[in-house]
Backbone as numpy.savetxt, mean C-alpha at the origin, in Angstrom:
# Nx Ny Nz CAx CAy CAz Cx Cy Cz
-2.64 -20.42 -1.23 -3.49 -19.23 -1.23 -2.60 -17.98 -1.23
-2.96 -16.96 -2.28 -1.98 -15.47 -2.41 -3.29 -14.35 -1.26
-3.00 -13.56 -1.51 -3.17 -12.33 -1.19 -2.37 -11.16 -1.61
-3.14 -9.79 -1.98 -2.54 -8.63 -2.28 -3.31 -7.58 -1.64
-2.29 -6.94 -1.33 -2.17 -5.92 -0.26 -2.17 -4.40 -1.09
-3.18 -3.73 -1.31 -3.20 -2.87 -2.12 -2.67 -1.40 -0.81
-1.49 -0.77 -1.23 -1.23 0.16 0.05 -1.70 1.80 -0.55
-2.61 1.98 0.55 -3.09 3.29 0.15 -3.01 4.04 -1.44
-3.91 3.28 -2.04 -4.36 4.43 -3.48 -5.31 4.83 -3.42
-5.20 6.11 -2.66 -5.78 7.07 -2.32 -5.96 8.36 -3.26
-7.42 8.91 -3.08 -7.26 10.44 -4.12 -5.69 10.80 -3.81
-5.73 11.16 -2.17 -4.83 12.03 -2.00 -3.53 11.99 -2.19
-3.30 10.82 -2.34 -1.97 10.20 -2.90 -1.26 9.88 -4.52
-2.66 10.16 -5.08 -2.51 10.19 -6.59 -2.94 11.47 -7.33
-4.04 12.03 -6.42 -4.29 13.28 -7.55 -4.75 14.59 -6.50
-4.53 14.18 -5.31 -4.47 15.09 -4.09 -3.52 15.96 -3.30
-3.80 16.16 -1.98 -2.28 17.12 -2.17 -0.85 16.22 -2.10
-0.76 15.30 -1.62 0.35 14.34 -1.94 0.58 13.59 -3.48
-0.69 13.87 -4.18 -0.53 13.34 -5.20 0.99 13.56 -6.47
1.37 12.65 -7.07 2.39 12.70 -7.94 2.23 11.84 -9.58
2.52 12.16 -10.35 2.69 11.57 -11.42 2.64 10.10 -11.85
3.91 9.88 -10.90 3.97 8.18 -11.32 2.62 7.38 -9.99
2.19 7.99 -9.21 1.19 7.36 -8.62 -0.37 7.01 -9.31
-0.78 8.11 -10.71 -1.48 7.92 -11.17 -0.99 6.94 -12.90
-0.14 6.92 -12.99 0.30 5.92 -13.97 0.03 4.52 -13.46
-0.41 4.19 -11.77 -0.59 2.78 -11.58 -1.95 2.38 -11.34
-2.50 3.57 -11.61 -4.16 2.95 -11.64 -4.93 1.73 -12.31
-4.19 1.59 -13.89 -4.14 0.28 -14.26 -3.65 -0.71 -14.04
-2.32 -1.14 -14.12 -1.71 -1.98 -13.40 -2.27 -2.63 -12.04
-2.39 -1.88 -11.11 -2.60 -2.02 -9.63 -4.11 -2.41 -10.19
-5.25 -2.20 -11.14 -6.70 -2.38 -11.29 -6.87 -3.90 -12.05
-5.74 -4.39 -12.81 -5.40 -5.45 -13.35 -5.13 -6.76 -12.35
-4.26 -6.58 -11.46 -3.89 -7.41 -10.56 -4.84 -7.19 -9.20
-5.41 -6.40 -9.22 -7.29 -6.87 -8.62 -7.65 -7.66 -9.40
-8.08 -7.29 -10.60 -9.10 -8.05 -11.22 -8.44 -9.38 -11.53
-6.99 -9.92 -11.39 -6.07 -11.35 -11.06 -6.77 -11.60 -10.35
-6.49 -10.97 -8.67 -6.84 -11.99 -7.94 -8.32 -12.05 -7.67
-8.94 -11.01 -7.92 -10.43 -11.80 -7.95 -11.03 -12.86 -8.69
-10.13 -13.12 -9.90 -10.81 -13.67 -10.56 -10.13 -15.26 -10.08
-9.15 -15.23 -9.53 -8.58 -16.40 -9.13 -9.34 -16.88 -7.41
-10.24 -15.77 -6.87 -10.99 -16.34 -6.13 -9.88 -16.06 -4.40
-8.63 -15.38 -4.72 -7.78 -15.12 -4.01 -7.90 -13.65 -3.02
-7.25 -13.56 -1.72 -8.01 -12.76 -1.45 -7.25 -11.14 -1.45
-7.90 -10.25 -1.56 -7.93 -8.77 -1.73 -7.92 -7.74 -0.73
-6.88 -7.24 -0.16 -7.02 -6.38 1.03 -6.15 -4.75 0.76
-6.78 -4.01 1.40 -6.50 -2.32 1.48 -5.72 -1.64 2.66
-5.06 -1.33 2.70 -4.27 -0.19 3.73 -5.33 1.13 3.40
-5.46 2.21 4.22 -6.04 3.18 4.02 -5.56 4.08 5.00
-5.00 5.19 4.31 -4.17 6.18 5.15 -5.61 7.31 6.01
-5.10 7.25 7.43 -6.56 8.24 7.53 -6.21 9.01 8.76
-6.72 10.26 9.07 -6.03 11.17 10.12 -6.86 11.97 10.25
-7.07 12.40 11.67 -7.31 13.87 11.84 -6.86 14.96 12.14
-7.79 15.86 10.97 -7.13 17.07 10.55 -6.73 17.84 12.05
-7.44 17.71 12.91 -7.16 18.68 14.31 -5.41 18.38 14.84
-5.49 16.69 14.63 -4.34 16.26 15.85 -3.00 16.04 14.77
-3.33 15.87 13.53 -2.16 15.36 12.56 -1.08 16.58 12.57
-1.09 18.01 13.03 -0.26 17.95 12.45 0.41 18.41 13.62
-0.13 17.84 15.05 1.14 17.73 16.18 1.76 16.36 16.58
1.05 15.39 15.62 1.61 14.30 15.80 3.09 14.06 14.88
3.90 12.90 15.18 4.97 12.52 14.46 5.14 13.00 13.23
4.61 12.04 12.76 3.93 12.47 11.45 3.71 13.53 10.77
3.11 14.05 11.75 2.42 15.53 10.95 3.45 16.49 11.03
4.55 16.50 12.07 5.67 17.18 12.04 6.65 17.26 10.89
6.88 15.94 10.36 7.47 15.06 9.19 7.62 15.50 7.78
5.70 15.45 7.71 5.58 15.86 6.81 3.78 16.06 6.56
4.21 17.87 6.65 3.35 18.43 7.17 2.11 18.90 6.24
2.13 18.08 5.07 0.74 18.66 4.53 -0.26 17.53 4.87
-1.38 18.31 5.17 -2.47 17.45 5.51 -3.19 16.59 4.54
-3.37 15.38 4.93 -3.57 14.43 3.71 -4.33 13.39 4.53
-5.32 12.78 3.11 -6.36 11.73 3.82 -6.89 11.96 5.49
-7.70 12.99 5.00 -8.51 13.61 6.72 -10.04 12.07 6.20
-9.75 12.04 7.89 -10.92 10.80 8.09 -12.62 11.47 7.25
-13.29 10.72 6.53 -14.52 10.87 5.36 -14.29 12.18 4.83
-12.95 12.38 4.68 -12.84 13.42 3.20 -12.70 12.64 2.05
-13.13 13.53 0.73 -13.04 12.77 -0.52 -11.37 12.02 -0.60
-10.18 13.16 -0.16 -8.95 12.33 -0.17 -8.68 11.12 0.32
-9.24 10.48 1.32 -9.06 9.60 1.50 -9.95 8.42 1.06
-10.50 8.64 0.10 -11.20 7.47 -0.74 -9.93 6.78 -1.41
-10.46 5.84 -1.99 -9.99 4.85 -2.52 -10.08 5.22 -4.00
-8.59 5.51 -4.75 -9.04 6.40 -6.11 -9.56 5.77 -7.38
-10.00 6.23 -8.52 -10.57 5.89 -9.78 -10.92 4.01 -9.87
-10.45 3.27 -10.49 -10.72 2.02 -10.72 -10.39 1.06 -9.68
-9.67 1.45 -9.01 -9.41 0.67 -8.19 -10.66 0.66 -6.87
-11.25 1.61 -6.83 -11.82 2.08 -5.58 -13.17 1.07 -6.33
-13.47 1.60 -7.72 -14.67 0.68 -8.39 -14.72 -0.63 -8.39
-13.35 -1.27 -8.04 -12.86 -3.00 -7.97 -13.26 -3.75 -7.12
-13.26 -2.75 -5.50 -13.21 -2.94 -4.36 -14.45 -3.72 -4.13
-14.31 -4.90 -3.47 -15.72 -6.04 -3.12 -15.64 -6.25 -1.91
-17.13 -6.10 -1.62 -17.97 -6.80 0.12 -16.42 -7.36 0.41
-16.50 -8.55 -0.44 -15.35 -8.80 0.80 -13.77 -8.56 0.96
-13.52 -7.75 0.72 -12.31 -7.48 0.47 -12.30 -6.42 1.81
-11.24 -6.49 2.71 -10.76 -6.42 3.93 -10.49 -4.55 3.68
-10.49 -3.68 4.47 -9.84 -2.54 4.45 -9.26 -2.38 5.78
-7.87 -2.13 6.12 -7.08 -1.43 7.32 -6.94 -0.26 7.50
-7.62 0.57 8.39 -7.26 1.95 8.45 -6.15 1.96 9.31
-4.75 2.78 8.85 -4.13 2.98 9.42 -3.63 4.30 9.91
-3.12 4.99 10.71 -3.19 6.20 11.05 -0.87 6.55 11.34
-0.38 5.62 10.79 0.84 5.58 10.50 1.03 4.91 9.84
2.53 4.93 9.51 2.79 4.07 8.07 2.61 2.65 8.00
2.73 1.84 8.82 2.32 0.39 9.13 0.88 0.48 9.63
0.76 -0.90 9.42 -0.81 -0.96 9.61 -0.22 -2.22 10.96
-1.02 -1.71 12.40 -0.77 -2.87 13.22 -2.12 -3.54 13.02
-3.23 -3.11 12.45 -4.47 -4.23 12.68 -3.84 -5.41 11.31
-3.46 -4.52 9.97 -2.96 -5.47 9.05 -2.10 -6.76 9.62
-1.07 -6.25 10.38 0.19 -7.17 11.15 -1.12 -7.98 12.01
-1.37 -7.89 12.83 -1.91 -9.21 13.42 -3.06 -9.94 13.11
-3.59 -9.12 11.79 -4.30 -10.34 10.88 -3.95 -11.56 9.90
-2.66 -10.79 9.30 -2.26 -11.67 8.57 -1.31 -12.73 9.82
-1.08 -12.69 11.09 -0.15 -13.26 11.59 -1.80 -14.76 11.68
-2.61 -14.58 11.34 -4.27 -15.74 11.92 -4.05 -16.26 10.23
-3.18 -15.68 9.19 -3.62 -16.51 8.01 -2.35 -17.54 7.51
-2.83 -17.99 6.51 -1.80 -19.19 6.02 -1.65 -18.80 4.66
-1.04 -17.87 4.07 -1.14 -17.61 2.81 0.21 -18.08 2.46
0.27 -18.49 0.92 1.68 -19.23 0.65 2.85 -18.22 -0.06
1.55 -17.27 -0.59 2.28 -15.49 -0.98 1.82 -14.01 -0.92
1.88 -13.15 -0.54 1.90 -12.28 -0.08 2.33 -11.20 -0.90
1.27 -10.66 -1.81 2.23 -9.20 -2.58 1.52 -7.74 -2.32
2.72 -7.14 -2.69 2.20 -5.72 -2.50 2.23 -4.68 -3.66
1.00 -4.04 -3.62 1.43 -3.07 -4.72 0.90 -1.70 -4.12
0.81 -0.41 -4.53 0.36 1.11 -4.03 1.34 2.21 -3.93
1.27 2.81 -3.24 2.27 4.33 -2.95 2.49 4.55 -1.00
3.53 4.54 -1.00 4.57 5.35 -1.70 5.75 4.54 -1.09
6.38 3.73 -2.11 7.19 2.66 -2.19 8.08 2.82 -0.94
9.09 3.84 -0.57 10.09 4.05 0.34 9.33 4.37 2.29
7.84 4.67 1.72 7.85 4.59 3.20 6.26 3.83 3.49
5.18 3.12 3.02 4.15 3.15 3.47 4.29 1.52 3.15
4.60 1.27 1.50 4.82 0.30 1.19 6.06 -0.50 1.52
6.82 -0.03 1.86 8.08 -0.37 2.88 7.27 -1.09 4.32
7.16 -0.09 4.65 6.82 -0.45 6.31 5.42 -1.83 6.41
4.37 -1.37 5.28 3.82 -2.49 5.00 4.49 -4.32 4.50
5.12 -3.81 3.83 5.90 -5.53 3.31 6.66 -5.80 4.48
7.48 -4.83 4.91 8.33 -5.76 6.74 7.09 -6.45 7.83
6.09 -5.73 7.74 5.14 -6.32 8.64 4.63 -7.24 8.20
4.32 -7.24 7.03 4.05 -8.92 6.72 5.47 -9.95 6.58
6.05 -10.04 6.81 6.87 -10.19 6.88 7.55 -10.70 8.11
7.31 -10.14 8.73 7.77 -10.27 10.53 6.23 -11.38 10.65
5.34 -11.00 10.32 3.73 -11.68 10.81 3.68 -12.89 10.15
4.39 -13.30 8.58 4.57 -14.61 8.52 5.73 -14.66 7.49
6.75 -15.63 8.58 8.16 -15.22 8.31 8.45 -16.04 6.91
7.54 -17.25 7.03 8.17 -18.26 6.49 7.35 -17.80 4.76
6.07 -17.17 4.66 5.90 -17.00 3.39 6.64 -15.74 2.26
5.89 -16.10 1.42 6.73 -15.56 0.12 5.94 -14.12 0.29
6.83 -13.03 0.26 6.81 -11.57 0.21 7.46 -10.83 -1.31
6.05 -10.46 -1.87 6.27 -9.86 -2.95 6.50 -8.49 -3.31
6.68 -7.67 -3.72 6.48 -6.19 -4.22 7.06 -6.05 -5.64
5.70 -5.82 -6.61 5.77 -5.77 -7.99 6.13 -4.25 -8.12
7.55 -4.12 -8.63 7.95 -2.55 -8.49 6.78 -2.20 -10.18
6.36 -2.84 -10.99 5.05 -2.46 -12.04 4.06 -1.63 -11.28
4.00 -1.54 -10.03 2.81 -1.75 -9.60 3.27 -0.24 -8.42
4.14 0.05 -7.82 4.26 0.79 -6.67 4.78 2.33 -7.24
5.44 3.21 -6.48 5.82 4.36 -6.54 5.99 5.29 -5.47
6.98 5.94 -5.89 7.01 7.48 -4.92 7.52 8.54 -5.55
6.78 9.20 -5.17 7.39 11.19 -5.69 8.79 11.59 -6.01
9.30 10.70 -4.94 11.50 10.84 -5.41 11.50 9.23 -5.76
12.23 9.55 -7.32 12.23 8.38 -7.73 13.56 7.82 -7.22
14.75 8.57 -6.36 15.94 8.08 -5.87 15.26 7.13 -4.74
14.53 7.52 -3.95 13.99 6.83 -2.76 13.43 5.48 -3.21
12.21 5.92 -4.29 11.51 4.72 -4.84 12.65 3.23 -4.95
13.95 3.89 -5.76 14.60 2.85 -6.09 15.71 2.25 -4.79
16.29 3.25 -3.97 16.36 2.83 -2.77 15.63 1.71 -2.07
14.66 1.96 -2.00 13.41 1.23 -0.81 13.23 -0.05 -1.86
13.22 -0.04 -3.31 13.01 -1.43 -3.57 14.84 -2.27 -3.40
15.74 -1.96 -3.29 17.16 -2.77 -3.14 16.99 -2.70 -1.78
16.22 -1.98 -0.97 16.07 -2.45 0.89 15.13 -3.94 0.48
14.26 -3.62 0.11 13.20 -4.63 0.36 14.21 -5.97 0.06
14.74 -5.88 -1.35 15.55 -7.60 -1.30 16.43 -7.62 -0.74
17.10 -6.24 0.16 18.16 -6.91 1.06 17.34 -7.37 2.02
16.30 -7.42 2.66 15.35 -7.74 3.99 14.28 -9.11 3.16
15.34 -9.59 2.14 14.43 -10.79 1.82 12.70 -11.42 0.89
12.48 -9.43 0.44 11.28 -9.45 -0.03 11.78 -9.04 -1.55
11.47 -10.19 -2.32 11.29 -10.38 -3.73 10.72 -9.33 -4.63
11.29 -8.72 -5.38 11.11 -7.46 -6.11 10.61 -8.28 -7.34
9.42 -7.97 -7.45 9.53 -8.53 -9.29 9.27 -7.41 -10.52
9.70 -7.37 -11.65 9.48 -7.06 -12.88 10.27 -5.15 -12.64
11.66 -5.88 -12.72 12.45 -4.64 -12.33 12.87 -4.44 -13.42
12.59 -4.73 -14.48 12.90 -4.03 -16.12 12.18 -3.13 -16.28
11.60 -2.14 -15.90 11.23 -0.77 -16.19 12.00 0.16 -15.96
């Protein structure tokens, strides 16, 4: 059994105030490999970046990096264009309110999946911190990240964070782009 971990494709991350270029170039891709694993009957899960506007920007975070993004039932934090239309009853959503998702981490630590991939934004820090936690939660399966499929705003970082990921053991695929 696979699973894919779609990490925050969010308005705000593709055409919002965090939004960037190569984040909306993966709307297909990332809408393709939904429609994989649904059709393989495999299962489908969401990260969802979400905050409030009052406390975000004295938190960590909000210090960090300080534009306000994905405020809890603003349009930014929807789930953007085709992908958001993909989204099924059953397909799992994690709200997370930092870059890892801890409800994600101790769900997948209850499953038996034989692979594990990731695709979304923003490769060096959301999708990073997402693939180590699965990762740590089940050591022994296969950890994917289709760099087809991910992105970030600095493409030095982007490519950084994918040569972290296979030094930490998580399988980069389709690095000919």
């Amino acid at each position: 059994m696979r699973c894919l971990i779609v990490v925050d494709y969010q308005v705000d991350f593709v055409t919002g105030t965090l939004g960037f270029p190569a984040a909306l170039r993966l709307e297909r891709p990332i809408a393709e490999k939904i429609m994989q694993y649904h059709a393989c009957g495999e299962t489908v899960v969401f990260t969802l970046d979400e905050h409030d506007g009052e406390t975000y920007p004295l938190s960590r975070e909000g210090k960090g990096i300080p534009t306000l993004h994905c405020c809890k039932e603003s349009a930014g934090a929807q789930l953007y264009g085709k992908v958001a239309q993909l989204k099924q009853p059953q397909d799992r959503c994690f709200i997370k309110h930092a870059y890892g998702s801890p409800e994600l981490f101790d769900w997948l630590r209850r499953q038996q999946f034989e692979v594990v991939e990731l695709v979304g934004v923003v490769t060096h820090v959301c999708v990073l911190s997402n693939a180590v936690l699965a990762q740590a939660a089940l050591p022994e399966t296969e950890i994917l990240v289709d760099s087809r499929c991910v992105a970030s705003p600095d493409a030095g970082l982007h490519t950084a964070a994918l040569k972290v990921l296979e030094g930490l053991q998580i399988r980069t695929t389709d690095r000919g782009r």
